[in-house]
Short mmCIF file of C-alpha atoms and ligand atoms in Angstrom, two decimals:
data_model
loop_
_atom_site.label_atom_id
_atom_site.label_comp_id
_atom_site.label_asym_id
_atom_site.label_seq_id
_atom_site.Cartn_x
_atom_site.Cartn_y
_atom_site.Cartn_z
CA MET J 1 -103.49 98.44 -12.68
CA PHE J 2 -102.08 95.62 -10.45
CA LEU J 3 -99.15 96.27 -8.67
CA PHE J 4 -97.34 93.28 -8.52
CA PRO J 5 -95.52 91.14 -5.40
CA VAL J 6 -91.74 90.88 -6.01
CA CYS J 7 -90.65 87.37 -6.64
CA SER J 8 -87.78 85.95 -5.18
CA PRO J 9 -84.95 85.56 -7.05
CA PHE J 10 -85.37 81.38 -7.17
CA LEU J 11 -88.44 82.00 -8.43
CA THR J 12 -88.18 84.16 -11.72
CA SER J 13 -89.31 82.33 -14.64
CA PRO J 14 -92.79 82.90 -15.88
CA SER J 15 -94.35 80.28 -14.20
CA CYS J 16 -93.08 82.76 -10.89
CA LEU J 17 -95.32 85.40 -11.77
CA SER J 18 -98.53 82.96 -12.96
CA VAL J 19 -98.39 82.02 -8.92
CA PHE J 20 -99.44 85.42 -8.27
CA PRO J 21 -103.35 85.37 -7.66
CA PRO J 22 -105.40 87.80 -9.49
CA PRO J 23 -107.41 90.40 -7.59
CA GLU J 24 -110.55 88.61 -7.59
CA MET J 25 -109.00 85.89 -5.94
CA LYS J 26 -108.94 88.02 -2.90
CA GLY J 27 -109.55 86.26 0.09
CA LYS J 28 -108.81 82.41 -1.08
CA ASN J 29 -105.69 80.80 0.36
CA PRO J 30 -103.22 80.55 -2.74
CA TRP J 31 -102.22 77.23 -1.69
CA ASN J 32 -105.29 75.70 -3.41
CA THR J 33 -104.38 77.29 -6.86
CA PRO J 34 -103.42 74.09 -8.97
CA THR J 35 -100.03 75.81 -10.19
CA THR J 36 -99.12 75.54 -6.11
CA ILE J 37 -100.05 72.20 -5.43
CA ILE J 38 -98.01 70.98 -8.64
CA ILE J 39 -95.26 72.97 -7.72
CA THR J 40 -95.39 71.90 -3.89
CA VAL J 41 -95.79 68.42 -4.84
CA ILE J 42 -92.80 68.76 -7.55
CA GLY J 43 -90.85 69.99 -4.70
CA ILE J 44 -91.71 67.02 -2.41
CA ILE J 45 -91.04 64.56 -5.25
CA ALA J 46 -87.60 66.41 -5.64
CA ILE J 47 -86.39 66.02 -2.65
CA VAL J 48 -87.38 62.75 -1.35
CA ALA J 49 -85.28 61.46 -5.23
CA LEU J 50 -82.47 63.98 -3.60
CA VAL J 51 -82.86 61.62 0.19
CA THR J 52 -83.25 58.36 -1.83
CA VAL J 53 -80.29 58.51 -4.14
CA ALA J 54 -78.56 60.08 -1.57
CA VAL J 55 -79.19 56.36 0.61
CA LEU J 56 -78.93 54.22 -2.70
CA GLN J 57 -76.07 55.62 -4.63
CA ASN J 58 -73.44 55.54 -1.97
CA ARG J 59 -73.61 52.20 -0.52
CA HIS J 60 -71.14 49.11 -1.00
CA LEU J 61 -72.33 47.11 -4.24
CA PRO J 62 -73.07 43.38 -3.37
CA GLN J 63 -70.28 41.27 -4.28
CA LYS J 64 -70.84 39.38 -7.57
CA TYR J 65 -69.80 36.33 -5.70
CA LYS J 66 -71.54 35.50 -2.86
CA TYR J 67 -69.62 31.79 -2.14
CA GLY J 68 -66.86 30.50 -3.75
CA ILE J 69 -65.07 27.00 -2.95
CA VAL J 70 -61.72 26.32 -2.70
CA LEU J 71 -60.56 22.43 -1.31
CA ASP J 72 -57.44 22.28 -0.54
CA ALA J 73 -55.70 18.98 -1.22
CA GLY J 74 -52.90 18.77 0.80
CA SER J 75 -50.63 16.01 1.82
CA SER J 76 -52.14 14.64 4.98
CA HIS J 77 -55.96 15.46 4.23
CA THR J 78 -58.26 17.52 2.04
CA SER J 79 -60.81 20.15 3.20
CA VAL J 80 -62.84 22.32 1.82
CA TYR J 81 -63.41 25.92 2.52
CA ILE J 82 -66.57 27.69 1.25
CA TYR J 83 -65.57 31.05 1.68
CA LYS J 84 -65.06 30.62 5.21
CA LEU J 85 -64.59 27.54 6.56
CA CYS J 86 -66.24 24.04 6.20
CA GLN J 87 -63.36 21.23 6.87
CA ILE J 88 -64.06 17.80 6.40
CA TYR J 89 -61.29 15.25 6.45
CA THR J 90 -60.51 13.18 4.31
CA VAL J 91 -56.91 11.21 3.39
CA GLY J 92 -54.52 13.72 1.23
CA ILE J 93 -55.02 12.79 -2.19
CA SER J 94 -51.51 11.65 -3.71
CA SER J 95 -51.87 8.57 -1.35
CA TYR J 96 -54.74 7.45 -3.87
CA ALA J 97 -51.33 7.68 -6.67
CA SER J 98 -51.71 3.66 -7.29
CA ALA J 99 -55.85 4.24 -7.58
CA PRO J 100 -56.63 7.27 -9.04
CA TRP J 101 -60.34 6.84 -8.97
CA LYS J 102 -60.55 6.49 -5.24
CA ALA J 103 -59.35 10.31 -4.87
CA GLY J 104 -62.54 11.46 -7.23
CA GLU J 105 -64.54 9.32 -4.70
CA SER J 106 -62.83 10.42 -1.61
CA LEU J 107 -64.11 14.20 -2.46
CA ARG J 108 -67.57 13.08 -2.98
CA ALA J 109 -69.20 12.91 0.20
CA CYS J 110 -68.05 16.06 1.40
CA MET J 111 -69.02 17.84 -1.86
CA GLN J 112 -72.68 16.86 -1.48
CA ASP J 113 -72.51 18.51 2.12
CA VAL J 114 -71.14 21.42 0.35
CA GLU J 115 -73.73 21.40 -2.23
CA GLN J 116 -76.43 21.35 0.71
CA GLN J 117 -74.45 24.53 2.29
CA VAL J 118 -74.25 26.38 -0.47
CA PRO J 119 -78.20 28.12 -0.89
CA LYS J 120 -79.61 26.33 -4.69
CA LYS J 121 -80.08 29.25 -6.18
CA ARG J 122 -76.29 30.42 -5.65
CA HIS J 123 -74.55 26.98 -6.95
CA ARG J 124 -73.97 28.21 -10.40
CA GLN J 125 -72.49 31.50 -9.44
CA THR J 126 -70.53 29.81 -7.18
CA PRO J 127 -67.27 29.24 -8.30
CA LEU J 128 -65.19 26.19 -7.20
CA TYR J 129 -61.54 25.39 -7.43
CA LEU J 130 -58.95 22.71 -6.42
CA GLY J 131 -55.58 23.42 -5.02
CA ALA J 132 -52.98 20.66 -4.27
CA THR J 133 -49.75 21.02 -2.29
CA ALA J 134 -47.16 19.47 -1.58
CA GLY J 135 -48.55 15.73 -1.17
CA MET J 136 -48.86 16.28 -4.95
CA ARG J 137 -45.80 18.45 -5.49
CA LEU J 138 -43.64 15.14 -4.27
CA LEU J 139 -46.08 12.67 -6.56
CA LYS J 140 -45.02 14.79 -9.66
CA TYR J 141 -41.81 12.87 -9.24
CA ASN J 142 -43.48 10.28 -10.98
CA SER J 143 -45.80 12.88 -13.12
CA SER J 144 -48.28 10.31 -15.00
CA MET J 145 -49.02 9.25 -11.34
CA SER J 146 -50.13 12.70 -10.22
CA ASP J 147 -51.87 13.15 -13.87
CA GLY J 148 -54.31 10.21 -12.95
CA VAL J 149 -54.93 11.60 -9.72
CA LEU J 150 -55.52 15.21 -10.85
CA GLN J 151 -57.84 13.72 -13.50
CA ALA J 152 -60.07 11.78 -11.38
CA VAL J 153 -60.32 14.19 -9.23
CA GLU J 154 -61.74 16.66 -12.34
CA GLU J 155 -64.08 14.31 -13.55
CA ALA J 156 -65.52 14.10 -9.73
CA LEU J 157 -65.98 17.92 -9.20
CA GLN J 158 -67.33 18.42 -12.58
CA LYS J 159 -70.48 16.98 -11.90
CA PHE J 160 -71.64 18.85 -9.34
CA PRO J 161 -73.69 22.16 -10.11
CA PHE J 162 -71.14 24.98 -9.19
CA SER J 163 -68.60 26.93 -11.48
CA TYR J 164 -65.73 24.36 -11.70
CA GLN J 165 -62.81 26.53 -12.47
CA GLY J 166 -60.07 23.68 -12.21
CA ALA J 167 -57.96 21.40 -10.65
CA ARG J 168 -54.29 22.25 -10.52
CA ILE J 169 -51.03 21.99 -8.38
CA LEU J 170 -49.90 24.85 -6.46
CA SER J 171 -46.09 25.82 -6.83
CA GLY J 172 -44.13 26.29 -3.43
CA GLN J 173 -44.68 29.60 -4.18
CA GLU J 174 -47.67 30.24 -4.85
CA GLU J 175 -48.86 28.15 -1.50
CA GLY J 176 -46.33 30.40 0.41
CA ALA J 177 -47.69 34.08 -1.39
CA PHE J 178 -51.50 33.36 -0.92
CA GLY J 179 -51.31 32.42 3.27
CA TRP J 180 -49.23 35.74 3.14
CA VAL J 181 -52.23 37.44 1.19
CA THR J 182 -54.76 36.06 3.52
CA VAL J 183 -53.04 36.71 6.43
CA ASN J 184 -52.53 40.17 5.92
CA TYR J 185 -55.83 40.70 3.84
CA LEU J 186 -57.68 38.67 6.97
CA ASP J 187 -55.59 41.55 9.06
CA ASP J 188 -56.57 44.59 7.00
CA ARG J 189 -53.16 45.86 6.05
CA LEU J 190 -53.70 45.61 2.74
CA SER J 191 -56.26 48.07 1.83
CA GLN J 192 -54.92 50.90 4.14
CA VAL J 193 -53.82 53.98 2.15
CA CYS J 194 -50.47 54.43 3.16
CA GLY J 195 -50.27 50.93 3.37
CA LEU J 196 -49.30 49.28 7.06
CA GLU J 197 -46.42 47.42 7.79
CA THR J 198 -47.45 43.55 6.95
CA THR J 199 -47.32 40.71 8.48
CA GLY J 200 -45.36 37.96 7.92
CA ALA J 201 -46.47 34.04 6.95
CA LEU J 202 -45.23 30.88 8.39
CA ASP J 203 -46.86 27.77 7.27
CA LEU J 204 -45.72 24.55 8.18
CA GLY J 205 -47.89 21.39 6.17
CA GLY J 206 -47.31 17.75 6.54
CA ALA J 207 -45.08 17.91 3.07
CA SER J 208 -43.51 20.80 3.20
CA THR J 209 -42.97 24.38 4.97
CA GLN J 210 -43.45 27.98 3.53
CA ILE J 211 -41.63 31.18 4.71
CA SER J 212 -42.84 34.48 3.35
CA PHE J 213 -42.66 37.98 4.41
CA VAL J 214 -41.67 41.66 2.82
CA SER J 215 -38.44 43.51 4.13
CA ASP J 216 -36.58 46.69 3.05
CA LYS J 217 -33.64 44.61 2.32
CA TYR J 218 -35.15 42.58 -0.32
CA ASN J 219 -35.66 44.17 -3.79
CA GLY J 220 -35.74 41.02 -5.70
CA SER J 221 -32.52 41.31 -7.50
CA GLU J 222 -30.71 38.72 -5.04
CA SER J 223 -31.84 35.12 -5.79
CA PRO J 224 -34.97 36.17 -8.06
CA SER J 225 -36.80 33.02 -7.84
CA ASN J 226 -37.81 33.85 -4.30
CA SER J 227 -39.32 36.74 -5.24
CA VAL J 228 -43.06 37.80 -6.00
CA ASN J 229 -44.40 41.27 -6.93
CA PHE J 230 -47.99 42.21 -5.86
CA ARG J 231 -50.21 45.20 -6.43
CA LEU J 232 -52.89 45.15 -4.03
CA TYR J 233 -55.23 47.97 -3.59
CA GLY J 234 -52.81 50.54 -5.33
CA ASN J 235 -49.84 49.63 -2.77
CA ASP J 236 -46.81 47.95 -4.40
CA TYR J 237 -45.15 44.59 -2.66
CA ASN J 238 -42.28 42.95 -3.11
CA LEU J 239 -42.42 39.99 -1.09
CA TYR J 240 -39.48 37.46 -0.31
CA THR J 241 -41.18 33.77 -0.02
CA HIS J 242 -39.46 29.91 0.15
CA SER J 243 -41.66 26.62 0.19
CA PHE J 244 -38.90 23.84 1.56
CA LEU J 245 -40.29 20.81 0.27
CA CYS J 246 -39.87 17.40 2.11
CA TYR J 247 -39.80 20.02 5.61
CA GLY J 248 -43.40 19.52 6.49
CA LYS J 249 -43.46 18.10 10.13
CA ASP J 250 -44.49 14.71 8.26
CA GLN J 251 -41.72 14.25 5.72
CA ALA J 252 -39.22 15.86 8.39
CA LEU J 253 -40.16 13.06 10.94
CA LEU J 254 -39.18 10.37 8.12
CA MET J 255 -35.97 11.72 7.40
CA THR J 256 -34.94 11.94 11.02
CA GLN J 257 -35.90 8.38 11.54
CA SER J 258 -34.22 7.54 8.18
CA VAL J 259 -31.38 7.22 10.28
CA PRO J 260 -30.99 2.96 10.90
CA GLU J 261 -29.36 3.77 14.79
CA MET J 262 -32.47 5.62 15.37
CA LEU J 263 -34.69 2.81 16.62
CA ASN J 264 -34.60 4.13 20.13
CA ASP J 265 -36.02 7.70 19.36
CA PRO J 266 -35.34 10.59 21.79
CA CYS J 267 -38.10 12.59 20.07
CA PHE J 268 -40.94 10.21 21.24
CA ASN J 269 -42.08 10.09 24.80
CA PRO J 270 -40.21 7.54 26.71
CA GLY J 271 -41.91 3.94 26.99
CA TYR J 272 -43.51 4.63 23.72
CA THR J 273 -43.39 1.76 21.27
CA ALA J 274 -44.25 0.63 17.76
CA ILE J 275 -43.45 -1.75 14.79
CA LYS J 276 -42.83 -0.05 11.56
CA ASN J 277 -42.57 -0.42 8.35
CA TYR J 278 -39.18 0.66 6.54
CA SER J 279 -40.48 0.99 3.29
CA LYS J 280 -42.92 3.51 4.14
CA ILE J 281 -40.26 5.72 5.01
CA TYR J 282 -37.62 4.80 2.04
CA ASP J 283 -41.22 5.31 -0.42
CA SER J 284 -41.15 9.01 0.13
CA PRO J 285 -39.41 10.80 -2.33
CA CYS J 286 -37.72 13.12 0.03
CA LEU J 287 -35.58 10.44 0.98
CA SER J 288 -34.80 8.79 -3.01
CA GLY J 289 -30.86 7.68 -2.32
CA TRP J 290 -30.78 7.70 0.93
CA LYS J 291 -32.07 3.90 0.88
CA PRO J 292 -29.51 1.72 2.47
CA GLN J 293 -28.57 -1.46 0.53
CA LYS J 294 -29.96 -3.85 3.12
CA ILE J 295 -32.69 -2.99 5.43
CA PRO J 296 -34.83 -5.24 7.28
CA THR J 297 -38.95 -5.31 6.21
CA HIS J 298 -39.59 -3.59 9.79
CA PHE J 299 -38.27 -2.00 12.98
CA THR J 300 -39.45 -1.47 16.17
CA HIS J 301 -39.36 2.29 17.29
CA ASN J 302 -38.80 3.05 20.80
CA GLY J 303 -39.02 6.44 22.32
CA THR J 304 -36.26 7.74 24.76
CA GLY J 305 -37.89 10.74 25.19
CA ASN J 306 -34.74 13.17 25.81
CA PHE J 307 -35.11 17.34 24.14
CA GLN J 308 -31.45 18.35 24.10
CA GLN J 309 -30.93 14.79 22.19
CA CYS J 310 -33.84 15.11 19.63
CA GLN J 311 -32.52 18.34 18.89
CA ARG J 312 -29.44 17.33 17.91
CA ILE J 313 -31.18 14.62 15.75
CA VAL J 314 -33.20 17.45 14.05
CA LYS J 315 -30.65 19.86 13.42
CA SER J 316 -29.06 17.07 11.43
CA ILE J 317 -31.32 17.28 8.29
CA PHE J 318 -30.72 20.93 7.81
CA ASN J 319 -27.77 21.78 5.90
CA PHE J 320 -25.84 24.62 7.06
CA THR J 321 -22.34 24.31 5.08
CA HIS J 322 -23.10 25.87 1.66
CA CYS J 323 -24.31 29.60 0.84
CA LYS J 324 -23.46 30.99 -2.27
CA TYR J 325 -25.95 34.30 -1.24
CA SER J 326 -24.96 37.11 1.13
CA GLN J 327 -27.36 35.25 3.81
CA CYS J 328 -29.26 32.14 4.02
CA SER J 329 -31.81 29.89 6.05
CA PHE J 330 -30.39 26.92 5.40
CA ASN J 331 -29.73 24.28 2.62
CA GLY J 332 -27.81 27.19 0.50
CA ILE J 333 -31.30 28.87 0.31
CA PHE J 334 -31.08 32.66 0.17
CA GLN J 335 -33.07 34.35 2.87
CA PRO J 336 -33.03 38.19 4.13
CA SER J 337 -33.25 39.84 7.43
CA LEU J 338 -35.91 38.94 8.99
CA GLN J 339 -38.27 41.93 9.68
CA GLY J 340 -41.38 42.88 11.47
CA GLN J 341 -44.15 40.34 13.14
CA PHE J 342 -44.97 36.66 11.56
CA GLY J 343 -48.47 35.21 12.12
CA ALA J 344 -47.43 31.13 12.43
CA PHE J 345 -50.20 28.91 11.27
CA SER J 346 -51.08 25.22 10.37
CA ALA J 347 -48.96 22.82 12.06
CA TYR J 348 -47.31 25.30 13.84
CA TYR J 349 -50.71 26.27 15.38
CA PHE J 350 -51.65 22.73 16.00
CA VAL J 351 -49.06 21.58 18.26
CA MET J 352 -47.60 24.69 20.00
CA SER J 353 -51.39 25.19 20.73
CA PHE J 354 -51.29 21.51 22.27
CA LEU J 355 -48.15 21.85 23.89
CA ASN J 356 -49.49 24.92 25.71
CA LEU J 357 -46.44 27.03 24.32
CA THR J 358 -48.59 29.90 22.16
CA ASP J 359 -47.94 32.16 24.26
CA THR J 360 -44.33 33.77 22.88
CA THR J 361 -43.32 36.44 25.46
CA MET J 362 -42.57 33.73 27.01
CA PRO J 363 -38.76 33.49 27.10
CA LEU J 364 -37.59 30.75 25.18
CA GLU J 365 -35.28 28.95 28.09
CA ALA J 366 -38.74 28.55 29.45
CA VAL J 367 -40.57 27.29 26.35
CA LYS J 368 -37.73 25.29 25.78
CA ALA J 369 -37.76 23.54 29.67
CA LYS J 370 -41.56 23.04 29.12
CA LEU J 371 -40.88 21.15 25.69
CA ALA J 372 -37.86 18.95 27.33
CA HIS J 373 -40.74 18.26 30.22
CA TYR J 374 -43.16 16.95 27.53
CA CYS J 375 -40.33 14.93 25.90
CA SER J 376 -39.42 13.28 28.73
CA THR J 377 -42.89 12.41 30.54
CA PRO J 378 -43.79 8.52 30.49
CA TRP J 379 -46.01 7.38 27.21
CA ASN J 380 -48.48 5.97 29.15
CA GLN J 381 -49.39 8.96 31.33
CA ILE J 382 -49.51 11.46 28.55
CA LYS J 383 -52.36 8.94 26.90
CA GLN J 384 -53.34 9.04 30.47
CA GLN J 385 -53.71 12.81 30.12
CA HIS J 386 -55.25 13.11 27.00
CA PRO J 387 -57.49 10.55 26.12
CA GLU J 388 -59.33 12.88 24.08
CA VAL J 389 -56.13 12.98 21.52
CA ASN J 390 -55.61 10.92 18.32
CA GLU J 391 -52.79 8.99 19.14
CA LYS J 392 -51.25 9.31 15.87
CA TYR J 393 -50.65 13.52 16.75
CA LEU J 394 -50.16 12.41 20.54
CA ALA J 395 -47.03 10.40 20.03
CA GLY J 396 -45.66 13.21 17.74
CA TYR J 397 -45.86 16.31 19.83
CA CYS J 398 -42.02 15.91 21.18
CA PHE J 399 -40.82 15.43 17.87
CA SER J 400 -43.32 18.14 16.20
CA GLY J 401 -42.57 20.73 18.93
CA THR J 402 -38.59 20.44 18.95
CA TYR J 403 -38.61 20.42 15.05
CA ILE J 404 -40.78 23.66 15.00
CA LEU J 405 -38.25 25.77 17.69
CA THR J 406 -35.41 24.02 15.59
CA LEU J 407 -36.74 25.35 12.16
CA LEU J 408 -37.73 28.67 13.52
CA MET J 409 -34.44 29.15 15.53
CA GLU J 410 -31.77 27.35 14.00
CA GLY J 411 -33.47 27.20 10.29
CA TYR J 412 -34.84 30.84 9.53
CA ASN J 413 -32.47 32.70 12.18
CA PHE J 414 -34.93 33.99 14.38
CA THR J 415 -33.52 35.51 17.34
CA SER J 416 -34.69 35.36 21.28
CA GLU J 417 -35.73 38.01 20.73
CA GLU J 418 -37.18 38.17 17.28
CA TYR J 419 -39.12 34.75 18.73
CA SER J 420 -41.48 37.43 20.46
CA ASN J 421 -42.32 38.51 17.20
CA ILE J 422 -44.05 35.52 15.93
CA LYS J 423 -47.65 34.54 16.65
CA PHE J 424 -48.73 31.30 16.36
CA ILE J 425 -52.42 31.29 15.43
CA LYS J 426 -55.48 29.33 13.90
CA LYS J 427 -57.89 31.82 12.78
CA ILE J 428 -58.00 35.58 12.02
CA LYS J 429 -61.52 37.10 12.19
CA ASP J 430 -63.19 33.50 12.17
CA SER J 431 -61.18 32.63 8.76
CA ASP J 432 -58.67 30.39 8.56
CA ALA J 433 -55.37 31.37 8.33
CA GLY J 434 -54.14 29.16 5.39
CA TRP J 435 -53.39 30.33 1.35
CA THR J 436 -57.34 28.81 0.01
CA LEU J 437 -58.27 32.62 1.05
CA GLY J 438 -55.81 34.01 -0.57
CA TYR J 439 -56.00 31.74 -3.85
CA MET J 440 -59.25 32.31 -4.06
CA LEU J 441 -59.23 36.39 -3.77
CA ASN J 442 -56.99 35.98 -6.33
CA LEU J 443 -58.44 34.42 -8.67
CA THR J 444 -61.86 35.95 -8.52
CA ASN J 445 -60.18 39.65 -8.35
CA MET J 446 -61.98 40.22 -5.06
CA ILE J 447 -58.68 42.29 -3.98
CA PRO J 448 -57.96 44.94 -6.89
CA ALA J 449 -54.77 46.55 -7.86
CA GLU J 450 -55.54 49.59 -7.40
CA ALA J 451 -57.08 51.29 -4.53
CA PRO J 452 -61.04 52.00 -5.25
CA ASP J 453 -61.73 55.66 -5.65
CA SER J 454 -62.55 56.54 -2.12
CA PRO J 455 -65.70 58.41 -1.47
CA LEU J 456 -65.09 61.85 0.03
CA LEU J 457 -67.36 61.35 2.82
CA PRO J 458 -68.29 58.08 4.52
CA TYR J 459 -71.54 56.33 4.03
CA SER J 460 -73.39 57.94 6.63
CA GLY J 461 -72.01 61.61 6.61
CA TYR J 462 -73.01 61.57 2.73
CA VAL J 463 -76.59 60.74 3.68
CA SER J 464 -76.80 62.91 6.32
CA LEU J 465 -75.04 65.83 3.86
CA VAL J 466 -77.78 65.04 1.23
CA THR J 467 -80.34 65.64 4.09
CA ILE J 468 -79.70 68.71 5.22
CA MET J 469 -79.41 69.93 1.62
CA ALA J 470 -82.73 69.12 0.89
CA ILE J 471 -84.03 70.48 4.06
CA LEU J 472 -83.10 73.72 3.44
CA LEU J 473 -83.86 73.68 -0.11
CA PHE J 474 -86.96 73.02 1.26
CA ILE J 475 -86.92 75.63 3.65
CA LEU J 476 -85.90 78.37 0.81
CA PHE J 477 -88.64 77.19 -1.23
CA ILE J 478 -91.06 78.34 1.38
CA LEU J 479 -89.47 81.55 2.18
CA CYS J 480 -90.11 82.04 -1.54
CA LEU J 481 -93.75 81.35 -1.24
CA CYS J 482 -94.33 83.10 1.92
CA PRO J 483 -94.01 87.06 0.45
CA LEU J 484 -96.26 85.98 -2.32
CA TRP J 485 -98.70 84.33 0.02
CA THR J 486 -98.65 87.41 2.52
CA ARG J 487 -98.99 90.12 0.00
CA CYS J 488 -102.03 87.81 -1.97
CA SER J 489 -103.94 87.50 1.10
CA LYS J 490 -103.74 91.10 1.58
CA GLN J 491 -106.43 93.44 -0.23
CA PRO J 492 -104.61 94.51 -3.73
CA GLU J 493 -104.33 98.18 -4.03
CA ILE J 494 -106.11 99.45 -7.00
CA VAL J 495 -103.87 102.78 -8.15
N1 LIG P 501 -54.52 18.09 15.96
C1 LIG P 501 -53.47 18.18 15.17
N2 LIG P 501 -52.10 17.93 16.19
C2 LIG P 501 -50.89 17.81 15.44
N3 LIG P 501 -50.87 17.96 14.23
C3 LIG P 501 -51.90 17.81 13.12
C4 LIG P 501 -53.36 18.11 13.92
N4 LIG P 501 -53.63 18.43 12.98
C5 LIG P 501 -53.26 18.30 11.93
N5 LIG P 501 -52.20 17.91 11.84
C6 LIG P 501 -50.71 17.54 11.11
O1 LIG P 501 -50.48 18.93 10.66
C7 LIG P 501 -49.43 18.87 9.35
C8 LIG P 501 -50.07 20.09 8.64
O2 LIG P 501 -51.60 19.98 8.51
P1 LIG P 501 -52.04 20.89 6.88
O3 LIG P 501 -53.51 20.24 7.03
O4 LIG P 501 -51.91 22.20 7.29
O5 LIG P 501 -51.02 19.97 5.77
P2 LIG P 501 -51.19 19.86 4.36
O6 LIG P 501 -52.14 20.58 3.52
O7 LIG P 501 -52.13 18.04 4.57
O8 LIG P 501 -49.79 19.44 4.36
P3 LIG P 501 -49.04 20.24 2.87
O9 LIG P 501 -49.24 21.80 2.65
O10 LIG P 501 -47.71 20.00 3.42
O11 LIG P 501 -49.45 19.35 1.56
C9 LIG P 501 -50.21 17.63 8.99
O12 LIG P 501 -49.20 16.72 9.27
C10 LIG P 501 -51.11 17.05 9.59
O13 LIG P 501 -51.00 15.66 9.63
#
């Protein structure tokens, strides 16, 4: 009769019994029995599998799209964004209204460049969008013209090997809302479980300007046309947004120049002089109805460089006289009380960074004094100091700086204290602030409405825990075999 060793509770199956060596195996190493070897190999495979699953299972899945292309067809130029920035300047597509085929042509060279930048094997999965903004919105006043331009653009883009998703004119509301999404997405403000306070977005283009922010005092009931609702990562946002068509900096400049006596212009540096075409001003739909009966074909535009006078003229293009709501910004448009921080981008940044005025902690009076000094600097001196800057922009900085301050302080009602809540930004984490990223994230469903089920542990914690469990299992396994091995190596007692 044999006295069998007691098996560990972990090994109570018949196979457990079979690992015990018969007495004639006395002196033999029990690890060498085929069953022991098989169990050991299976144990090791199980542990390796457990750790492998831990490593692979919880890893972030690769995104569906590696690249996405959005063409921002603005009033002043077209930019191509390949996820992050790849910007190639052309003229705004709306300027090809009289020869639409040229609009398609204008994109060809830059799109060929894009083709080189996206790896060939990714071409077919790369979505391509074109969004046109205020320049095309203005052209829509004559719908057949804007249709012709869009069609020409579509035909050109369809010839490229990408997954073409369409060309369309964004509404002002979309432009504002997607700009807000971009800023808050890049700032990681949307994916937070408790929902961080969001940042408002201020966008100044050539033909329109947008203001978008979340205000506790606005639920969309007053002026519903300014309300956009989002559900992002499980948080609900009720966004206030408004786009002012014609209040981009190029169209605003035309509006100030429409006044005939503005031939001597305080918004341009003293000594600046240029012969300009009146029809260029009055061709803009923003000035339709303003055209005097008799105007000369040309006028001489002379700068006189006076900030205070410029401010008065700029202010005259805003209408503050009527408001049917509880409160308005300008032109009778509802605006709730400003709230939180604001990111100001596009021309806000171009202009304020040139003027060295991006530091909003600087007292407003000091900002105005610096701008007044810039405006009064003779044009020749300005040109000498900045030979590298495009003259078209250089001549406009006095006007643009004055326009920005007037729009913010008088138009949107930022107080001197609230001015420091504005940050003039070009990029956030290497990506351009603007509507394009928000537009693409929305169209590719890359921002889920609901928060993804968050893992209980971070990835590294999860892997460590499974590894520790695997090691413990292995130790238990050895412990289970140990008594067997010890007893088996003893001489069996014969009763
Ligand atoms: N370096 C610069 N300095 C000054 N102004 C600039 C500079 N670069 C671009 N701009 C001007 O800034 C304005 C805004 O440019 P942006 O590309 O954001 O507008 P857009 O998309 O063409 O306009 P919109 O959105 O109104 O259609 C334009 O008037 C443009 O001419």
